[in-house]
Amino acid sequence: MTARGTPSRFLQSVLHNGVGRYVCQLKRISLIFSKKGQGSLGVRDFIEEGVVDFAKNNPGTVVYISPQSCRIPKIVAEYLNGNVKEETVTNKASQEIAELITKLSNQSGLDIIRIRKPFHTDSPSIQGQWHPFTNRPPRLCIVFIL
Amino acid sequence: MTCALPKKTQSQWATFARSWFLIDARMQPPGKIASMCSVRLQGKHKPIYHPLSDIGDHVVVMNTRHIAFSGNKWEQKVYSSHTGYPGSFKQLTAAQMHKKDPTAIIKLAVYGMLPKNLTRRTMMQRLHLFPDDVLPEDILKNLTEELPQPREIPRKLSEYTQEERNAFPMLWTPPEDYRMK
């Protein structure tokens, strides 16, 4: 689709994150997998090896492990601004799942759509926005009505 | 100008305001008047100019009946037109054209100075020409600025006072019986 048909947004940061303290925007991450399915093999390996380290490194994120009888294993990431992102991880290796989880933890919750401008400022004008009467001597604005 | 608009939209709204300019064409060369008009109709006098943005202003020209061509252009400048039908080639001198329609000379001059694209017609609609200094009330109310005239009008001898004439330096004093032609 064209850029006009797909959604777009302006560049923004969530509450000027990073100017002061950096707050990890990932609120909750849930690993949904099955205990005996073939597709969840990578997830199960990841849970054995990497999940605990990930949880220790990101103290601000809550990690939920929920084994259910499901055909496709999923990772559901919820962010502080309310966005929920679901990724299916069937037949993925443990390493790939680890990379995916670090990517999700580095993202802010903003939508991944076309960004209209790669810049944004809260103060677009320092000396004042131009209008037709800037730099005009006030004498010229007198009109003699005949 | 304080309306219920957020600060950023309010300052941007003033930036894109359309002004109304007034030009008095009495004793002025129509070409200079036309170039001033075309600059303002396109919006080239603004720092936010872009050819696609449609940010031109309105221009009101009064006293177009009293424009002043330099040289012999009143008799020598020829306006030609052809409707496409055989035998319809018309050529009018500037004087004849001016007699027929006192606003036509400036209108054609501005039309020729605007960019030759589809925005030209919209810009011409924003040009208002009046043969005399009688302007309708709604246009008078809209005017924001009067532009200075491009040509300084020289004074006629009758407009000088006797003191100024006496104070003017003489190259030589003629003897009393000298006859001026």
Tab-separated table of C-alpha atoms in Angstrom:
chain	number	residue	atom	x	y	z
A	1	MET	CA	0.000	0.000	0.000
A	2	THR	CA	1.051	3.618	-0.424
A	3	ALA	CA	2.188	5.792	2.412
A	4	ARG	CA	-1.173	7.567	2.319
A	5	GLY	CA	-3.087	4.301	2.778
A	6	THR	CA	-1.041	3.010	5.691
A	7	PRO	CA	-1.021	4.640	9.139
A	8	SER	CA	1.769	7.023	10.082
A	9	ARG	CA	2.850	8.983	13.137
A	10	PHE	CA	5.243	11.743	14.133
A	11	LEU	CA	8.520	11.070	15.906
A	12	GLN	CA	8.070	11.167	19.670
A	13	SER	CA	9.536	9.764	22.836
A	14	VAL	CA	7.471	8.451	25.729
A	15	LEU	CA	7.574	11.260	28.340
A	16	HIS	CA	11.084	12.438	27.266
A	17	ASN	CA	12.523	9.059	28.366
A	18	GLY	CA	16.298	9.234	28.663
A	19	VAL	CA	16.594	12.954	29.419
A	20	GLY	CA	16.569	12.087	33.095
A	21	ARG	CA	16.567	8.496	34.226
A	22	TYR	CA	16.000	5.843	31.553
A	23	VAL	CA	12.924	3.747	32.322
A	24	CYS	CA	12.528	0.424	30.528
A	25	GLN	CA	9.217	0.638	28.666
A	26	LEU	CA	8.556	-3.093	28.682
A	27	LYS	CA	6.054	-3.727	31.481
A	28	ARG	CA	5.288	-7.409	31.215
A	29	ILE	CA	6.472	-10.266	29.039
A	30	SER	CA	4.558	-13.550	28.953
A	31	LEU	CA	5.945	-16.718	27.422
A	32	ILE	CA	3.077	-18.996	26.372
A	33	PHE	CA	4.238	-22.451	25.312
A	34	SER	CA	3.279	-26.119	25.566
A	35	LYS	CA	5.141	-28.659	27.662
A	36	LYS	CA	5.280	-31.296	25.026
A	37	GLY	CA	4.816	-29.694	21.608
A	38	GLN	CA	7.542	-29.736	18.960
A	39	GLY	CA	7.165	-26.051	18.104
A	40	SER	CA	7.861	-25.030	21.701
A	41	LEU	CA	11.219	-26.772	21.830
A	42	GLY	CA	13.136	-23.494	21.416
A	43	VAL	CA	11.048	-21.789	24.072
A	44	ARG	CA	11.610	-24.615	26.521
A	45	ASP	CA	15.387	-24.446	25.894
A	46	PHE	CA	15.325	-20.706	26.404
A	47	ILE	CA	13.429	-21.118	29.675
A	48	GLU	CA	16.031	-23.612	30.855
A	49	GLU	CA	18.975	-21.378	30.000
A	50	GLY	CA	18.290	-17.686	29.495
A	51	VAL	CA	15.062	-16.558	31.128
A	52	VAL	CA	16.396	-16.198	34.665
A	53	ASP	CA	19.366	-14.092	33.495
A	54	PHE	CA	17.023	-11.906	31.456
A	55	ALA	CA	14.744	-11.398	34.432
A	56	LYS	CA	17.691	-10.483	36.663
A	57	ASN	CA	19.058	-8.004	34.111
A	58	ASN	CA	15.684	-6.255	33.680
A	59	PRO	CA	14.328	-5.677	37.165
A	60	GLY	CA	11.569	-3.420	35.885
A	61	THR	CA	9.996	-6.093	33.685
A	62	VAL	CA	7.717	-8.830	34.992
A	63	VAL	CA	8.269	-12.201	33.310
A	64	TYR	CA	5.373	-14.682	33.216
A	65	ILE	CA	5.933	-18.280	32.161
A	66	SER	CA	2.640	-20.012	31.353
A	67	PRO	CA	2.711	-23.572	30.065
A	68	GLN	CA	-0.624	-24.309	28.364
A	69	SER	CA	-1.776	-26.832	25.853
A	70	CYS	CA	-1.399	-24.659	22.765
A	71	ARG	CA	-0.363	-25.484	19.227
A	72	ILE	CA	1.664	-22.312	18.650
A	73	PRO	CA	3.950	-20.810	21.310
A	74	LYS	CA	3.752	-17.033	21.691
A	75	ILE	CA	5.585	-14.194	23.416
A	76	VAL	CA	3.254	-11.392	24.517
A	77	ALA	CA	4.981	-8.107	25.389
A	78	GLU	CA	3.019	-5.351	27.123
A	79	TYR	CA	4.366	-1.805	27.332
A	80	LEU	CA	3.878	1.086	29.714
A	81	ASN	CA	1.800	3.081	27.241
A	82	GLY	CA	-0.665	0.170	26.905
A	83	ASN	CA	0.407	-1.333	23.577
A	84	VAL	CA	0.488	-5.117	23.408
A	85	LYS	CA	2.725	-6.935	20.969
A	86	GLU	CA	2.375	-10.648	20.214
A	87	GLU	CA	5.039	-12.648	18.442
A	88	THR	CA	4.753	-16.327	17.494
A	89	VAL	CA	7.931	-18.281	18.079
A	90	THR	CA	7.122	-21.725	16.602
A	91	ASN	CA	10.208	-23.683	15.603
A	92	LYS	CA	12.598	-20.929	16.588
A	93	ALA	CA	15.954	-21.701	18.179
A	94	SER	CA	16.720	-20.640	21.719
A	95	GLN	CA	19.274	-18.090	20.531
A	96	GLU	CA	16.767	-16.454	18.186
A	97	ILE	CA	14.217	-16.241	20.972
A	98	ALA	CA	16.809	-14.587	23.233
A	99	GLU	CA	17.533	-11.989	20.537
A	100	LEU	CA	13.833	-11.399	20.024
A	101	ILE	CA	13.296	-10.810	23.720
A	102	THR	CA	16.182	-8.312	23.946
A	103	LYS	CA	14.698	-6.490	20.921
A	104	LEU	CA	11.297	-6.294	22.613
A	105	SER	CA	12.841	-5.000	25.822
A	106	ASN	CA	14.740	-2.271	23.937
A	107	GLN	CA	11.611	-1.019	22.131
A	108	SER	CA	9.339	1.653	23.509
A	109	GLY	CA	5.668	0.816	23.131
A	110	LEU	CA	5.075	3.213	20.223
A	111	ASP	CA	3.631	1.737	16.999
A	112	ILE	CA	6.049	0.609	14.354
A	113	ILE	CA	4.576	2.498	11.422
A	114	ARG	CA	5.927	5.095	9.019
A	115	ILE	CA	7.465	8.051	10.862
A	116	ARG	CA	6.547	11.204	8.966
A	117	LYS	CA	9.619	13.235	9.918
A	118	PRO	CA	12.857	11.919	11.423
A	119	PHE	CA	13.020	14.942	13.752
A	120	HIS	CA	10.828	16.607	16.362
A	121	THR	CA	11.188	19.652	18.531
A	122	ASP	CA	9.048	21.247	21.209
A	123	SER	CA	10.474	24.697	20.433
A	124	PRO	CA	10.354	25.042	16.609
A	125	SER	CA	11.127	28.765	16.677
A	126	ILE	CA	13.713	30.581	18.831
A	127	GLN	CA	13.513	34.125	17.509
A	128	GLY	CA	9.777	33.930	16.935
A	129	GLN	CA	7.744	32.523	14.042
A	130	TRP	CA	7.658	34.818	11.006
A	131	HIS	CA	4.394	36.598	10.281
A	132	PRO	CA	3.720	39.298	7.671
A	133	PHE	CA	4.387	42.133	10.134
A	134	THR	CA	7.844	41.051	11.386
A	135	ASN	CA	10.606	43.304	10.061
A	136	ARG	CA	8.140	45.867	8.730
A	137	PRO	CA	8.365	49.426	10.088
A	138	PRO	CA	5.027	50.306	11.705
A	139	ARG	CA	4.872	53.516	9.637
A	140	LEU	CA	4.165	51.467	6.477
A	141	CYS	CA	1.023	49.967	7.935
A	142	ILE	CA	-0.878	53.276	7.738
A	143	VAL	CA	-3.258	53.316	4.780
A	144	PHE	CA	-4.920	56.576	3.769
A	145	ILE	CA	-8.550	55.757	3.058
A	146	LEU	CA	-9.677	58.078	0.259
B	1	MET	CA	-5.708	37.808	18.015
B	2	THR	CA	-6.040	35.548	21.051
B	3	CYS	CA	-8.331	32.670	20.074
B	4	ALA	CA	-8.825	29.255	21.637
B	5	LEU	CA	-6.022	27.675	19.586
B	6	PRO	CA	-2.960	25.916	21.011
B	7	LYS	CA	0.167	28.034	20.901
B	8	LYS	CA	1.864	26.260	17.987
B	9	THR	CA	-1.167	26.366	15.640
B	10	GLN	CA	-1.812	29.977	16.567
B	11	SER	CA	1.668	31.162	15.581
B	12	GLN	CA	1.542	29.088	12.408
B	13	TRP	CA	-1.860	30.536	11.482
B	14	ALA	CA	-0.388	34.048	11.526
B	15	THR	CA	2.486	32.899	9.305
B	16	PHE	CA	0.119	31.836	6.518
B	17	ALA	CA	-2.112	34.912	6.656
B	18	ARG	CA	-2.963	36.492	3.282
B	19	SER	CA	-2.288	40.261	3.212
B	20	TRP	CA	-3.856	42.877	0.943
B	21	PHE	CA	-1.466	45.380	-0.631
B	22	LEU	CA	-2.402	48.729	-2.195
B	23	ILE	CA	-0.374	50.344	-5.018
B	24	ASP	CA	-1.090	53.795	-6.482
B	25	ALA	CA	-0.155	53.696	-10.184
B	26	ARG	CA	-0.462	57.451	-10.842
B	27	MET	CA	2.447	58.646	-13.043
B	28	GLN	CA	4.182	55.264	-12.689
B	29	PRO	CA	5.637	53.034	-15.422
B	30	PRO	CA	3.250	50.062	-15.802
B	31	GLY	CA	6.109	47.561	-16.104
B	32	LYS	CA	7.541	48.458	-12.697
B	33	ILE	CA	4.072	48.323	-11.142
B	34	ALA	CA	3.499	44.937	-12.752
B	35	SER	CA	6.768	43.477	-11.455
B	36	MET	CA	5.936	44.606	-7.901
B	37	CYS	CA	2.491	43.016	-8.276
B	38	SER	CA	3.819	39.742	-9.635
B	39	VAL	CA	6.339	39.393	-6.778
B	40	ARG	CA	3.581	39.741	-4.201
B	41	LEU	CA	1.007	37.643	-6.040
B	42	GLN	CA	3.433	34.710	-6.128
B	43	GLY	CA	4.406	35.133	-2.480
B	44	LYS	CA	8.091	35.649	-3.289
B	45	HIS	CA	8.357	38.417	-0.700
B	46	LYS	CA	7.814	35.852	2.081
B	47	PRO	CA	10.539	33.646	3.622
B	48	ILE	CA	8.093	30.704	3.556
B	49	TYR	CA	7.798	30.807	-0.247
B	50	HIS	CA	7.319	27.583	-2.204
B	51	PRO	CA	5.887	27.458	-5.753
B	52	LEU	CA	3.312	24.816	-4.800
B	53	SER	CA	2.169	26.417	-1.547
B	54	ASP	CA	-0.318	29.029	-2.839
B	55	ILE	CA	0.844	31.720	-0.389
B	56	GLY	CA	0.415	34.739	-2.624
B	57	ASP	CA	-1.243	37.890	-1.350
B	58	HIS	CA	-3.924	40.143	-2.829
B	59	VAL	CA	-2.781	43.275	-4.675
B	60	VAL	CA	-5.065	46.247	-5.361
B	61	VAL	CA	-3.854	48.736	-7.995
B	62	MET	CA	-5.633	52.064	-8.225
B	63	ASN	CA	-5.359	54.938	-10.742
B	64	THR	CA	-4.454	52.603	-13.591
B	65	ARG	CA	-5.943	55.186	-15.958
B	66	HIS	CA	-3.071	57.541	-15.065
B	67	ILE	CA	-0.068	55.307	-15.745
B	68	ALA	CA	2.885	56.835	-17.584
B	69	PHE	CA	4.839	54.983	-20.254
B	70	SER	CA	8.352	56.313	-20.833
B	71	GLY	CA	9.563	57.141	-24.302
B	72	ASN	CA	7.172	56.844	-27.260
B	73	LYS	CA	5.605	53.614	-26.087
B	74	TRP	CA	2.084	55.011	-26.194
B	75	GLU	CA	2.371	55.084	-29.996
B	76	GLN	CA	5.039	52.434	-30.596
B	77	LYS	CA	4.092	49.566	-28.258
B	78	VAL	CA	1.726	47.184	-30.045
B	79	TYR	CA	-0.582	44.652	-28.429
B	80	SER	CA	-1.493	41.871	-30.876
B	81	SER	CA	-4.186	39.257	-30.640
B	82	HIS	CA	-5.553	36.530	-32.908
B	83	THR	CA	-8.674	34.525	-32.191
B	84	GLY	CA	-7.650	31.731	-34.579
B	85	TYR	CA	-10.198	32.544	-37.272
B	86	PRO	CA	-8.825	33.876	-40.563
B	87	GLY	CA	-8.778	37.653	-40.786
B	88	SER	CA	-8.958	38.218	-37.047
B	89	PHE	CA	-5.441	39.428	-36.409
B	90	LYS	CA	-5.818	42.637	-34.423
B	91	GLN	CA	-3.051	44.994	-33.519
B	92	LEU	CA	-3.676	47.841	-31.115
B	93	THR	CA	-1.252	50.496	-29.991
B	94	ALA	CA	-0.928	51.053	-26.285
B	95	ALA	CA	-2.886	54.304	-26.539
B	96	GLN	CA	-5.830	52.618	-28.303
B	97	MET	CA	-5.774	49.715	-25.855
B	98	HIS	CA	-5.730	52.130	-22.905
B	99	LYS	CA	-8.664	54.077	-24.324
B	100	LYS	CA	-10.686	50.895	-24.808
B	101	ASP	CA	-9.941	49.502	-21.324
B	102	PRO	CA	-7.887	51.518	-18.811
B	103	THR	CA	-6.924	48.442	-16.773
B	104	ALA	CA	-5.832	46.243	-19.690
B	105	ILE	CA	-2.197	47.370	-19.920
B	106	ILE	CA	-1.331	46.534	-16.326
B	107	LYS	CA	-3.376	43.330	-16.481
B	108	LEU	CA	-1.480	42.062	-19.525
B	109	ALA	CA	1.850	43.122	-18.039
B	110	VAL	CA	1.224	41.225	-14.784
B	111	TYR	CA	-0.108	38.206	-16.700
B	112	GLY	CA	3.128	38.045	-18.664
B	113	MET	CA	5.289	38.309	-15.544
B	114	LEU	CA	3.642	35.510	-13.570
B	115	PRO	CA	4.947	31.916	-13.899
B	116	LYS	CA	3.423	30.158	-16.899
B	117	ASN	CA	1.622	27.408	-15.045
B	118	LEU	CA	-1.844	26.603	-13.734
B	119	THR	CA	-1.412	28.769	-10.641
B	120	ARG	CA	-1.246	31.877	-12.835
B	121	ARG	CA	-5.031	32.151	-13.209
B	122	THR	CA	-5.577	31.953	-9.440
B	123	MET	CA	-2.973	34.660	-8.917
B	124	MET	CA	-4.679	36.880	-11.516
B	125	GLN	CA	-7.941	36.471	-9.610
B	126	ARG	CA	-6.188	37.968	-6.581
B	127	LEU	CA	-5.137	41.044	-8.574
B	128	HIS	CA	-7.679	43.874	-8.340
B	129	LEU	CA	-7.370	46.784	-10.795
B	130	PHE	CA	-9.246	50.061	-10.580
B	131	PRO	CA	-8.946	52.837	-13.164
B	132	ASP	CA	-9.493	55.635	-10.616
B	133	ASP	CA	-8.997	56.044	-6.910
B	134	VAL	CA	-12.556	55.035	-6.067
B	135	LEU	CA	-12.333	51.653	-4.337
B	136	PRO	CA	-15.303	49.589	-3.175
B	137	GLU	CA	-15.854	49.485	0.567
B	138	ASP	CA	-15.176	45.797	1.113
B	139	ILE	CA	-11.774	46.069	-0.532
B	140	LEU	CA	-10.940	49.215	1.441
B	141	LYS	CA	-11.652	47.328	4.645
B	142	ASN	CA	-9.282	44.489	3.729
B	143	LEU	CA	-6.184	46.547	2.889
B	144	THR	CA	-3.219	46.000	5.203
B	145	GLU	CA	-0.328	47.882	3.633
B	146	GLU	CA	0.364	50.534	1.000
B	147	LEU	CA	3.499	49.979	-1.047
B	148	PRO	CA	5.775	52.908	-1.941
B	149	GLN	CA	5.685	54.007	-5.581
B	150	PRO	CA	8.618	52.774	-7.697
B	151	ARG	CA	9.180	56.043	-9.561
B	152	GLU	CA	9.650	59.442	-7.982
B	153	ILE	CA	7.212	61.813	-9.694
B	154	PRO	CA	9.079	64.925	-10.945
B	155	ARG	CA	7.423	68.226	-10.113
B	156	LYS	CA	6.014	70.439	-12.819
B	157	LEU	CA	7.337	73.968	-13.168
B	158	SER	CA	3.968	75.305	-12.008
B	159	GLU	CA	4.360	73.317	-8.768
B	160	TYR	CA	7.559	75.187	-7.781
B	161	THR	CA	7.129	78.312	-5.642
B	162	GLN	CA	8.556	81.649	-6.816
B	163	GLU	CA	11.173	81.533	-4.019
B	164	GLU	CA	12.440	78.133	-5.207
B	165	ARG	CA	12.604	79.403	-8.795
B	166	ASN	CA	14.604	82.446	-7.698
B	167	ALA	CA	16.894	80.314	-5.541
B	168	PHE	CA	17.740	78.031	-8.474
B	169	PRO	CA	21.333	78.818	-9.660
B	170	MET	CA	21.508	80.585	-13.052
B	171	LEU	CA	24.376	79.681	-15.398
B	172	TRP	CA	24.523	83.172	-16.865
B	173	THR	CA	22.457	86.309	-16.603
B	174	PRO	CA	21.191	87.408	-20.038
B	175	PRO	CA	21.558	91.127	-20.929
B	176	GLU	CA	18.374	93.180	-20.768
B	177	ASP	CA	17.775	93.383	-24.509
B	178	TYR	CA	18.278	89.639	-25.008
B	179	ARG	CA	15.283	87.985	-26.621
B	180	MET	CA	14.442	84.424	-25.546
B	181	LYS	CA	13.002	82.319	-28.362
